Short mmCIF file of C-alpha atoms in Angstrom, two decimals:
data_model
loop_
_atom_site.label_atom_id
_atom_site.label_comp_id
_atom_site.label_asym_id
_atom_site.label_seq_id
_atom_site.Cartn_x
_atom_site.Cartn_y
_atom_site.Cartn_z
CA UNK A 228 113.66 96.98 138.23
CA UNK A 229 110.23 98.47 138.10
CA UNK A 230 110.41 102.20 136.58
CA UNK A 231 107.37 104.65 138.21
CA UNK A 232 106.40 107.80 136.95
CA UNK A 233 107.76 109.55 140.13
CA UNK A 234 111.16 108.90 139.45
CA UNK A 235 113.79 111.16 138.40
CA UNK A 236 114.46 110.19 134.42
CA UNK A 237 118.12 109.97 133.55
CA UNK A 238 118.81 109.36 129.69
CA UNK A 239 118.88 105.69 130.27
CA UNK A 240 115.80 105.71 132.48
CA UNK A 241 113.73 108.01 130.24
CA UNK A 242 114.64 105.67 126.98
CA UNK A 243 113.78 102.07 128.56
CA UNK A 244 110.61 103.58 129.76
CA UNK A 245 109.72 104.91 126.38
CA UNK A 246 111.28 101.99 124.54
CA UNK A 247 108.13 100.10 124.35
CA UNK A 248 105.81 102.30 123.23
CA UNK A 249 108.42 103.26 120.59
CA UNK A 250 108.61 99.47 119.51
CA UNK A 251 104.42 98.65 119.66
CA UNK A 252 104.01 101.89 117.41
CA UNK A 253 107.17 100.35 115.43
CA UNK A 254 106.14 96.68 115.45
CA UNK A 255 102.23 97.90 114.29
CA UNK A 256 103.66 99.75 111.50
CA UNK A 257 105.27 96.71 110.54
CA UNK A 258 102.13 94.81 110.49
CA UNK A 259 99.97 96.91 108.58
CA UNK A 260 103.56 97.22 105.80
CA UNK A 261 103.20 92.70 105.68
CA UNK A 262 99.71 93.31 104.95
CA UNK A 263 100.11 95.27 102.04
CA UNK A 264 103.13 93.25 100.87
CA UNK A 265 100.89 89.95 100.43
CA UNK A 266 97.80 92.08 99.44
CA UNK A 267 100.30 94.08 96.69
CA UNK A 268 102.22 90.73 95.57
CA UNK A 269 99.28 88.29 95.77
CA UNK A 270 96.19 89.80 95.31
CA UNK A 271 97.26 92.97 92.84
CA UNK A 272 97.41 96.43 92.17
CA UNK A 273 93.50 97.46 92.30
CA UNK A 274 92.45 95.86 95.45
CA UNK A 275 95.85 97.60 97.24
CA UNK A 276 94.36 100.75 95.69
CA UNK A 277 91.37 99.82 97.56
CA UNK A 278 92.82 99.72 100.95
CA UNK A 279 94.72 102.31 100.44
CA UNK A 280 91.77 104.55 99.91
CA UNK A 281 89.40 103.16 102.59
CA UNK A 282 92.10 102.91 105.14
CA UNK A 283 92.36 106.37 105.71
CA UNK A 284 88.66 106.78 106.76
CA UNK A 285 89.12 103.65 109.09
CA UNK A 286 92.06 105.83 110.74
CA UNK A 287 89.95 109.01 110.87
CA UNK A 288 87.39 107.25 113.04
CA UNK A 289 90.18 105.50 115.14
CA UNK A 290 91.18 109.14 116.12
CA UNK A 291 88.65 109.20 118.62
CA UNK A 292 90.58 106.09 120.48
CA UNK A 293 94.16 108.64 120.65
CA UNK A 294 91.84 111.74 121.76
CA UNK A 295 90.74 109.61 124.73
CA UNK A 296 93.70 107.81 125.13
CA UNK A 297 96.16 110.77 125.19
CA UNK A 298 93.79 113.08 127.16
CA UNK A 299 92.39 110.63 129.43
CA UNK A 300 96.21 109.80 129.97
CA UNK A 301 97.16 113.02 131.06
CA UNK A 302 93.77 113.94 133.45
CA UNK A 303 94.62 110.45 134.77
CA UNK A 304 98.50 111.02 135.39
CA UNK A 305 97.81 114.42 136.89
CA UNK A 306 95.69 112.51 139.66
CA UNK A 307 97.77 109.80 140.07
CA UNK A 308 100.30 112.46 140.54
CA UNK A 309 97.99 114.43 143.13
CA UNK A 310 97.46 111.16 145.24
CA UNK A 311 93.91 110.42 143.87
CA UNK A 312 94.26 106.40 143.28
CA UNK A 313 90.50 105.74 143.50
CA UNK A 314 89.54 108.70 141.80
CA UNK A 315 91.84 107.58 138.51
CA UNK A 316 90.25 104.31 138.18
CA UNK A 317 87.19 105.90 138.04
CA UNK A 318 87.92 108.46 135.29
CA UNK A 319 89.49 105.47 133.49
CA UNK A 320 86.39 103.64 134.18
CA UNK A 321 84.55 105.89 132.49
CA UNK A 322 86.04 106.43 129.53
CA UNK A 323 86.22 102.83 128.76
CA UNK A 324 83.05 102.35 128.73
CA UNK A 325 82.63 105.82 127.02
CA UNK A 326 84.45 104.20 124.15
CA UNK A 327 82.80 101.13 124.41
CA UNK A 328 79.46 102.85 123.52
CA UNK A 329 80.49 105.10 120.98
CA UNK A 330 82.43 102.82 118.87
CA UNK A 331 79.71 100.51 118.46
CA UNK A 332 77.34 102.50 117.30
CA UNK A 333 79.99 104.34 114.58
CA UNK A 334 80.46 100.63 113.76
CA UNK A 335 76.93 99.93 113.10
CA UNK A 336 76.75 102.87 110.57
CA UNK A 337 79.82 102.07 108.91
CA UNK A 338 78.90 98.69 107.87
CA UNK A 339 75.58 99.72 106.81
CA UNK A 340 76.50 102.82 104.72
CA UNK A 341 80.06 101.69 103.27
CA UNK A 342 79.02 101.92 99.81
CA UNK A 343 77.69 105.73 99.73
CA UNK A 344 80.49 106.33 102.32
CA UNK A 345 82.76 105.50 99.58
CA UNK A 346 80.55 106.64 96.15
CA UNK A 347 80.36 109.85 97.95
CA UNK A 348 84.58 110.43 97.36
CA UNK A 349 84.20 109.75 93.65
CA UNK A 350 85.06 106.25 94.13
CA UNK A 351 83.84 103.31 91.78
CA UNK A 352 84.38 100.63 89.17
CA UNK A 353 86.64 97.53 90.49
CA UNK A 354 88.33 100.00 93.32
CA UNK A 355 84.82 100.44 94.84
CA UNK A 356 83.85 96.90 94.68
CA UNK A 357 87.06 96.14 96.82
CA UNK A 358 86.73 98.76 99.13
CA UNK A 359 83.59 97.99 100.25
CA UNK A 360 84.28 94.35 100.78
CA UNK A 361 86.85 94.76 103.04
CA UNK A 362 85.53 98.06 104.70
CA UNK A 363 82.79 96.46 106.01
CA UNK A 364 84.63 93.46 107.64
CA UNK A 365 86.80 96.65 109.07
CA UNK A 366 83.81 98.32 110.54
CA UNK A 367 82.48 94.98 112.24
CA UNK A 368 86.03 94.60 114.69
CA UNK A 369 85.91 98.48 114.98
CA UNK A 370 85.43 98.62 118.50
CA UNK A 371 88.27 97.16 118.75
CA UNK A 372 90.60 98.49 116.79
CA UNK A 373 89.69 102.09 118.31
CA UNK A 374 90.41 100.31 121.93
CA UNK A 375 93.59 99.23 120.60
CA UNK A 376 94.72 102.77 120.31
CA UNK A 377 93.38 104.10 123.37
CA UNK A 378 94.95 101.20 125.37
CA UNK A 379 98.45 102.56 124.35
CA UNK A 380 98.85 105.42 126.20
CA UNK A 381 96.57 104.11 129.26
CA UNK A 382 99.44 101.26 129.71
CA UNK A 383 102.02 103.71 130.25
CA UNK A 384 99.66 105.37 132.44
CA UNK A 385 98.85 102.12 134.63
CA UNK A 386 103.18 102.03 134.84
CA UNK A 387 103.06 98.47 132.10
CA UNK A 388 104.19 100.17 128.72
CA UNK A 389 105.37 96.40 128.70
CA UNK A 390 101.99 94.86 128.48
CA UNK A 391 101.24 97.16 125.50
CA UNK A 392 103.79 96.27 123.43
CA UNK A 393 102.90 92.08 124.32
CA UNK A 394 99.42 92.66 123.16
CA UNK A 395 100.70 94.40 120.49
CA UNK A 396 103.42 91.76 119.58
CA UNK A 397 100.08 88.98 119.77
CA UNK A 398 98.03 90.74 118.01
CA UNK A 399 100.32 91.45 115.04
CA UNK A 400 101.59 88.08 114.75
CA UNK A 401 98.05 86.81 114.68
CA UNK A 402 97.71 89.51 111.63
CA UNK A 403 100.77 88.24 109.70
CA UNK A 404 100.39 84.88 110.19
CA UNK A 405 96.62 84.80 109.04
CA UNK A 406 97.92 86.97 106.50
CA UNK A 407 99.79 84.27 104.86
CA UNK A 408 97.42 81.68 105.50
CA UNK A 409 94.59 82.97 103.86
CA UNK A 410 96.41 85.36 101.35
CA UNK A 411 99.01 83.06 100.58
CA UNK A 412 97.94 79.46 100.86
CA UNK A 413 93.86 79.66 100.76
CA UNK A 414 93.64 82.38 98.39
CA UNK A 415 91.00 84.46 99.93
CA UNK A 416 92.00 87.56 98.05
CA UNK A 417 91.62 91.26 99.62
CA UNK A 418 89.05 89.06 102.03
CA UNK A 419 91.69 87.13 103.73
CA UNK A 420 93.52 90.13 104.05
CA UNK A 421 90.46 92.28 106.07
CA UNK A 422 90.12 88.59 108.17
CA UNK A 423 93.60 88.41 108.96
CA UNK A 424 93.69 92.53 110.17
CA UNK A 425 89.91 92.09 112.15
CA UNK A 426 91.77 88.87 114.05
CA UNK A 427 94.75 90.67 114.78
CA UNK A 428 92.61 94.10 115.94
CA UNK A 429 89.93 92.05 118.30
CA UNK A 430 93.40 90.39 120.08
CA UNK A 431 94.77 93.72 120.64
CA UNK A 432 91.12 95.44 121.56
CA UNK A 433 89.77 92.70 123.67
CA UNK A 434 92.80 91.61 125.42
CA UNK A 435 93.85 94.45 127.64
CA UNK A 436 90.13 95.14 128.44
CA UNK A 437 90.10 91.31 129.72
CA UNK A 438 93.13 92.39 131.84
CA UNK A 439 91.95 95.60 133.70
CA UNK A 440 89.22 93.98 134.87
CA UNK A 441 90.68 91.49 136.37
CA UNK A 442 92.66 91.70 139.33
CA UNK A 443 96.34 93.00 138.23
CA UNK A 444 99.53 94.85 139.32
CA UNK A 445 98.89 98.20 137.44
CA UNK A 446 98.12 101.79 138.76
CA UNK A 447 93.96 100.74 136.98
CA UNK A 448 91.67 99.13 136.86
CA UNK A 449 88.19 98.95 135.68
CA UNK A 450 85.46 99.43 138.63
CA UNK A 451 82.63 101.13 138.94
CA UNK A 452 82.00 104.69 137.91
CA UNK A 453 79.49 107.61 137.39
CA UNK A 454 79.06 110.34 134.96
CA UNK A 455 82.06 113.19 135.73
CA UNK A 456 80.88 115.11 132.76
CA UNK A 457 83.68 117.82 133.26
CA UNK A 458 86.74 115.22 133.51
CA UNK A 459 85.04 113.48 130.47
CA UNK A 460 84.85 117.25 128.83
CA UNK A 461 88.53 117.72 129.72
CA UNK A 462 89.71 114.11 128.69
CA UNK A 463 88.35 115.29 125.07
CA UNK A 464 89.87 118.59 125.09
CA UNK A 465 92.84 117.82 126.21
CA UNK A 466 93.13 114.73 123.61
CA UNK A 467 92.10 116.95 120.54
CA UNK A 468 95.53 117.26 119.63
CA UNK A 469 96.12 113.37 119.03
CA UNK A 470 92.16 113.43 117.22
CA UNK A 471 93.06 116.40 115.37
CA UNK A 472 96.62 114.98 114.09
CA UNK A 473 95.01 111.79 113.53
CA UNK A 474 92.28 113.05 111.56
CA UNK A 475 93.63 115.51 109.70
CA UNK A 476 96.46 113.17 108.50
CA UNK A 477 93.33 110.76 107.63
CA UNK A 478 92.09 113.70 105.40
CA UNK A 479 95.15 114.94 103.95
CA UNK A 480 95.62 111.33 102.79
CA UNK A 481 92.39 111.04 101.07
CA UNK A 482 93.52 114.36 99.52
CA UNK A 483 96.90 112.89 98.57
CA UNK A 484 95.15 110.03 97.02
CA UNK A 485 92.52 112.13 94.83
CA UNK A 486 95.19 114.81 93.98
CA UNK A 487 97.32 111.54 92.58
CA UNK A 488 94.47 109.82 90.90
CA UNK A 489 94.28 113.37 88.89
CA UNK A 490 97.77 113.48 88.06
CA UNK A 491 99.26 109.94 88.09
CA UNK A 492 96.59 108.05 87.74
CA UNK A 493 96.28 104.30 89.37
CA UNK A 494 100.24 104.12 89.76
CA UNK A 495 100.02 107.50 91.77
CA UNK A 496 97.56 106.27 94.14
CA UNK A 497 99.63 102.58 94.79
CA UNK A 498 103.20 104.69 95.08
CA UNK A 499 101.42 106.79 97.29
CA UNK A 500 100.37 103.73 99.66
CA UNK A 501 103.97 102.65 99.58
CA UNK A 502 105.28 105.79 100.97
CA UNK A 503 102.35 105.50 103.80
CA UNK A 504 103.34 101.99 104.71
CA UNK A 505 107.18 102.71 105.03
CA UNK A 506 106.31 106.40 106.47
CA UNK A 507 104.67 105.13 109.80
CA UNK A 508 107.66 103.12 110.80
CA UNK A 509 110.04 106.31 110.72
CA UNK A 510 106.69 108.17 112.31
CA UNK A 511 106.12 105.28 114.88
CA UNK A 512 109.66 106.06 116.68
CA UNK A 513 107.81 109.77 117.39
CA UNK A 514 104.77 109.23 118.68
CA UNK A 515 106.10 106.37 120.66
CA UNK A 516 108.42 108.80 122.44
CA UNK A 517 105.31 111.53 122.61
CA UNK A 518 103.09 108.41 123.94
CA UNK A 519 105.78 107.28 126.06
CA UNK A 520 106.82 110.27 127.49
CA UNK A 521 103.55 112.01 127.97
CA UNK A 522 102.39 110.62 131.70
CA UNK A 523 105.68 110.96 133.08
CA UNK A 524 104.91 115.02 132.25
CA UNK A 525 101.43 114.93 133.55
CA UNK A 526 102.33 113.02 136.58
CA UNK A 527 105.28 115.81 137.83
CA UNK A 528 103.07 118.61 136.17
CA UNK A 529 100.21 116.96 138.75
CA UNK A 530 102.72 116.69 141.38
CA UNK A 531 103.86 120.25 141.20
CA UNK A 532 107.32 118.47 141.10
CA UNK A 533 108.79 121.72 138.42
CA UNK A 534 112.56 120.57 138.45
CA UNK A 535 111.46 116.90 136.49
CA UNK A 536 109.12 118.93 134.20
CA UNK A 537 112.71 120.89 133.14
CA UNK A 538 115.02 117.90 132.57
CA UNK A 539 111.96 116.14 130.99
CA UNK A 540 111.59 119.49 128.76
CA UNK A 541 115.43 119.42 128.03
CA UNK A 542 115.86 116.07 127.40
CA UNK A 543 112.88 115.81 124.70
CA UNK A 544 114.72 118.76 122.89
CA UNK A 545 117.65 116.46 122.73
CA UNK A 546 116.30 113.86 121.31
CA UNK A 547 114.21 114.72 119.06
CA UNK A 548 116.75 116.47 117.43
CA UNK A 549 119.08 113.29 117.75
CA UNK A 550 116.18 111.30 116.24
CA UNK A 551 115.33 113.51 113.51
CA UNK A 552 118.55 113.37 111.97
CA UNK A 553 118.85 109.97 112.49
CA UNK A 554 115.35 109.24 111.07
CA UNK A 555 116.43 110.83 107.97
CA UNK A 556 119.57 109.29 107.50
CA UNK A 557 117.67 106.03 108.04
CA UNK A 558 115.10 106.80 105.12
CA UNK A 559 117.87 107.66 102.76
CA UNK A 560 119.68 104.86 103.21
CA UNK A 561 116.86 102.24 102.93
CA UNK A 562 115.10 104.06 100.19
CA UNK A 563 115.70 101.50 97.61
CA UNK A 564 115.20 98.25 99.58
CA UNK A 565 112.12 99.35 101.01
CA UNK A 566 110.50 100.61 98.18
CA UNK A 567 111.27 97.41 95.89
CA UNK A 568 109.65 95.04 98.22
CA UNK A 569 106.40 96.79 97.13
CA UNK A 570 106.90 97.24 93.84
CA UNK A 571 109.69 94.93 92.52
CA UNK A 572 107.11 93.77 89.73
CA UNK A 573 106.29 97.70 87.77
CA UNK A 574 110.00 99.44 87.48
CA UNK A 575 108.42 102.52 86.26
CA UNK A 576 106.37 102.47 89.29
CA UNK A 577 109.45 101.76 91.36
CA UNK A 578 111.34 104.69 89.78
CA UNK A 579 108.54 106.92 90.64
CA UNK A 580 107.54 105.39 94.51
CA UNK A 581 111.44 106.10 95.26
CA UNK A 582 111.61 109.45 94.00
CA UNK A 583 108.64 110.34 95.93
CA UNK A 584 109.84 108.66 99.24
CA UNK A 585 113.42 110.61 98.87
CA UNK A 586 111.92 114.11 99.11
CA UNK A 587 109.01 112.82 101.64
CA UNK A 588 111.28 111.60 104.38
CA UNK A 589 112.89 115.14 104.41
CA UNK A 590 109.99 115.89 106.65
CA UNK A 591 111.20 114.04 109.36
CA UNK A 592 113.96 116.33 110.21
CA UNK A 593 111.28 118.77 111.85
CA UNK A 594 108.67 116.30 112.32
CA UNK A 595 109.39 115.08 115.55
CA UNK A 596 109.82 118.24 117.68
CA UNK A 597 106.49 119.41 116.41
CA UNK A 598 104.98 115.67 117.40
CA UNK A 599 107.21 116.18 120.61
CA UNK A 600 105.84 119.90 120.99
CA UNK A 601 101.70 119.05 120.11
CA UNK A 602 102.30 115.86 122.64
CA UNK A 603 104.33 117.73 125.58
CA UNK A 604 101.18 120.42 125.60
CA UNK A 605 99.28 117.17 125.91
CA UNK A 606 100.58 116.11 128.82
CA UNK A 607 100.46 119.63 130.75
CA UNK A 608 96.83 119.54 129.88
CA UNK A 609 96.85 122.36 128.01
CA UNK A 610 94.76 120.72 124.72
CA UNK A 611 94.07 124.42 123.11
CA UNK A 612 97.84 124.89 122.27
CA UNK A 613 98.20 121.11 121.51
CA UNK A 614 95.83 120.88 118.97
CA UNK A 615 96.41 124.40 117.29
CA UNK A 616 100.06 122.86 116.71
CA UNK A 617 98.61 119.62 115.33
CA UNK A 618 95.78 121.34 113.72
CA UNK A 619 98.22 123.79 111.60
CA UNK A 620 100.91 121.28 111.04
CA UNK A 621 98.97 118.80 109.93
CA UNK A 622 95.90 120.47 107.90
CA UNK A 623 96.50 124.42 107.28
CA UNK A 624 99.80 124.58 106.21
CA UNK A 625 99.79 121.25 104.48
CA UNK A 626 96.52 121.54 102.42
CA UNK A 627 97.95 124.79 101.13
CA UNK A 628 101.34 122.79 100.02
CA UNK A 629 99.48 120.02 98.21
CA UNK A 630 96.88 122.85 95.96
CA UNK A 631 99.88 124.94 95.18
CA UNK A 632 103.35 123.08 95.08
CA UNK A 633 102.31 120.85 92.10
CA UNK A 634 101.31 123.94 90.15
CA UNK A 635 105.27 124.80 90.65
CA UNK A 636 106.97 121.58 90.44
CA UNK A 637 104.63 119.35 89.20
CA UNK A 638 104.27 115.48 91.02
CA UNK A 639 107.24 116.34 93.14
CA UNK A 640 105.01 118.98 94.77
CA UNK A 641 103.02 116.71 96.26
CA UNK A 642 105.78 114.76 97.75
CA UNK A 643 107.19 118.37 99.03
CA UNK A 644 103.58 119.54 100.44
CA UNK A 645 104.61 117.84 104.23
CA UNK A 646 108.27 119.24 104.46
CA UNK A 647 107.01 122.87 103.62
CA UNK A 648 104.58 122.07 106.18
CA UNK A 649 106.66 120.52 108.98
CA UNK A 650 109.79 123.15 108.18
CA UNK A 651 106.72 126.50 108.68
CA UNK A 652 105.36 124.56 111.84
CA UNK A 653 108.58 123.84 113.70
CA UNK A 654 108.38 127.83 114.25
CA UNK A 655 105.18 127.67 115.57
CA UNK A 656 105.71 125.08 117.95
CA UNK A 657 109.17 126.77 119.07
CA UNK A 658 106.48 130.00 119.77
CA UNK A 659 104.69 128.14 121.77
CA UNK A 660 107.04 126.48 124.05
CA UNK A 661 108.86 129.67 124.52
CA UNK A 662 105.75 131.88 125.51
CA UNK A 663 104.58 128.92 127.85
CA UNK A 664 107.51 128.29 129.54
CA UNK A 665 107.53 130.79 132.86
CA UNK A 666 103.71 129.50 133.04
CA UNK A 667 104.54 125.87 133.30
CA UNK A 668 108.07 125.67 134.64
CA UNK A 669 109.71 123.66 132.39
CA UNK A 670 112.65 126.29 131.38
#
């Protein structure tokens, strides 16, 4: 049975609805972990340094694909919510093509200035040399990749979180498979490995725009439009919360990376990856739930329908408490398997990735209410208090914890930096929610 955004959301209701988004952001994790297995295990340590430093500034860019996504979701569930079909297929229009244009023309750039991109971080030797190879395949598909992102939360929008998670299934198993092919069999190196990702993004970018504009069964569809310059304003407002946690986590990883070049050296830099690759799985069940759940809050917040904004309020409490715990149990538990499919070949760099990954995945105990919090704002259209709580969470506190914890504790205070941060932002967020609530409704 078909599940609408004007429902009322039961536990079971709420969690099949959400279930897909949870799974694509799961399933894409995934993905990007194969990748660096075969590029770890069959092509070496120095070109996985590579992508591990270049893939961060790939994601910062992406950010603007969640900042449109997320806040074009919510303007566009608000007036689906108020009655205004037409009207949301134009916005959606609009922004489309908005981040048709845009892309492009970051993409252009990219390719063409990789190498001082890269120089200009203090990277060089061998690590530079691989970087820039497969950073400029990267920049090429770009456009697509950033649609990729911005198609997730506009599926759940259009009422098909279903179709999101098939292009997302196609598009991965087009990455894995050409993975092994060229990694594996044709030994292309860390090129085979950029192909392989570039096939898999350009199946996941190109696909869904192929379906909205074509006649389908969704709430959108791509038609003509004109320049709304406010709703476009609004769209990135309101989205700055998903840029700003995008990009700041795209910075603080660079600053991870260059911190554990300093102190670790190479080994620091690959353990570091490791923890990234296995981190976004446990992170994926989060912002699938934010991504998820988002629309149904703009579409009663649109609707002026305040008793589903409370047991949507309540029930995200709930469970991101349940998860959080759960989350960390997970981590703890799969600590050592995970870790030694990266690095079964160095011990000592096993010893030190699983170490690292045991205090790290103590941040997931507060991480999802403040994902929940930052995303919930989201979908009320409120972006100021959104992105304050992603801004801080993300960037403030945690760039304090990263320059001052390993003066204290040495490598380990690196691996601490994001549970001091999460732990001092879950108070923040908690602020928030509670001086919000009689203006909103939700409590």
């Amino acid at each position: 049975m078909r599940i609408q955004l004007s429902d009322h959301f039961t536990y079971k209701r709420l969690l099949r609805f959400v279930m897909p988004s949870i799974c694509m952001n799961v399933f894409s994790a995934l993905y990007y972990i194969i990748d660096g297995f075969f590029v770890s295990n069959f092509v070496g340590k120095t070109p996985f340094a590579a992508i591990n430093l270049i893939f961060p500034l790939l994601m910062a860019i992406s950010t603007i694909g969640f900042m449109i996504g997320s806040g074009g979701s919510a303007v566009i569930s608000k007036t689906l919510g108020e009655g205004e079909q037409e009207k949301a297929n134009q916005y959606f229009s609009l922004m489309i093509y908005f981040i048709i244009i845009i892309s492009t023309i970051i993409a252009i750039f990219g390719a063409v200035f990789i190498r001082p991109i890269m120089s200009m971080f203090g990277v060089d030797g061998e690590i530079l040399e691989y970087g820039i190879l497969y950073g400029r395949i990267m920049f090429i598909t770009l456009p697509a990749f950033i649609l990729q992102y911005t198609y997730q939360c506009f599926f759940v929008a259009a009422e098909k979180p279903n179709l999101s998670l098939v292009f997302m299934v196609a598009s991965g198993v087009t990455h894995v498979a050409l993975d092994w092919i060229f990694i594996a069999i044709f030994d292309w190196g860390i090129l085979g490995a950029a192909y392989a990702c570039a096939a898999g993004q350009i199946i996941g970018g190109v696909g869904p725009l192929i379906y909205f504009a074509r006649k389908n069964s969704s709430l959108l569809k791509l038609s003509k439009t004109k320049f709304y310059g406010k709703v476009l304003w609004k769209t990135c407002i309101n989205g700055s919360s998903e840029m700003v946690t995008n990009l700041s986590t795209s910075v603080m990883n660079m600053i991870y990376n260059f911190q554990l070049l300093r102190i670790a050296g190479e080994d620091g830099v690959v353990a570091y990856g490791v923890i990234m690759y296995i981190y976004v799985i446990f992170t994926g069940v989060f912002f699938g739930y934010s991504i998820g759940s988002s629309p149904i809050v703009g579409y009663h917040y649109g609707a002026g329908n305040t008793d589903e904004l409370k047991n949507m309020f309540k029930k995200g409490i709930v469970l991101m408490v349940v998860l959080g715990v759960g989350m960390l149990a997970a981590a703890e538990i799969l600590n050592i398997p995970l870790v030694r499919t990266f690095t079964s070949y160095d011990e000592e760099l096993f010893r030190m990735t699983s170490r690292g990954f045991r205090i790290y995945s103590c941040s997931f105990l507060f991480m999802g209410f403040n994902i929940w919090a930052s995303g919930f704002f989201t979908a009320l259209n409120n972006g100021a208090v959104s992105a304050a709580i992603s801004f801080v969470r993300t960037f403030v506190f945690q760039i304090a914890a990263i320059f001052i914890l390993p003066l204290l504790i040495g490598i380990d205070g690196i691996w601490s930096a994001i549970v001091a941060a999460e732990f001092v932002s879950i108070f923040m967020s908690a602020a928030f929610l509670y001086v919000y609530k009689k203006h909103y409704k939700y409590a």
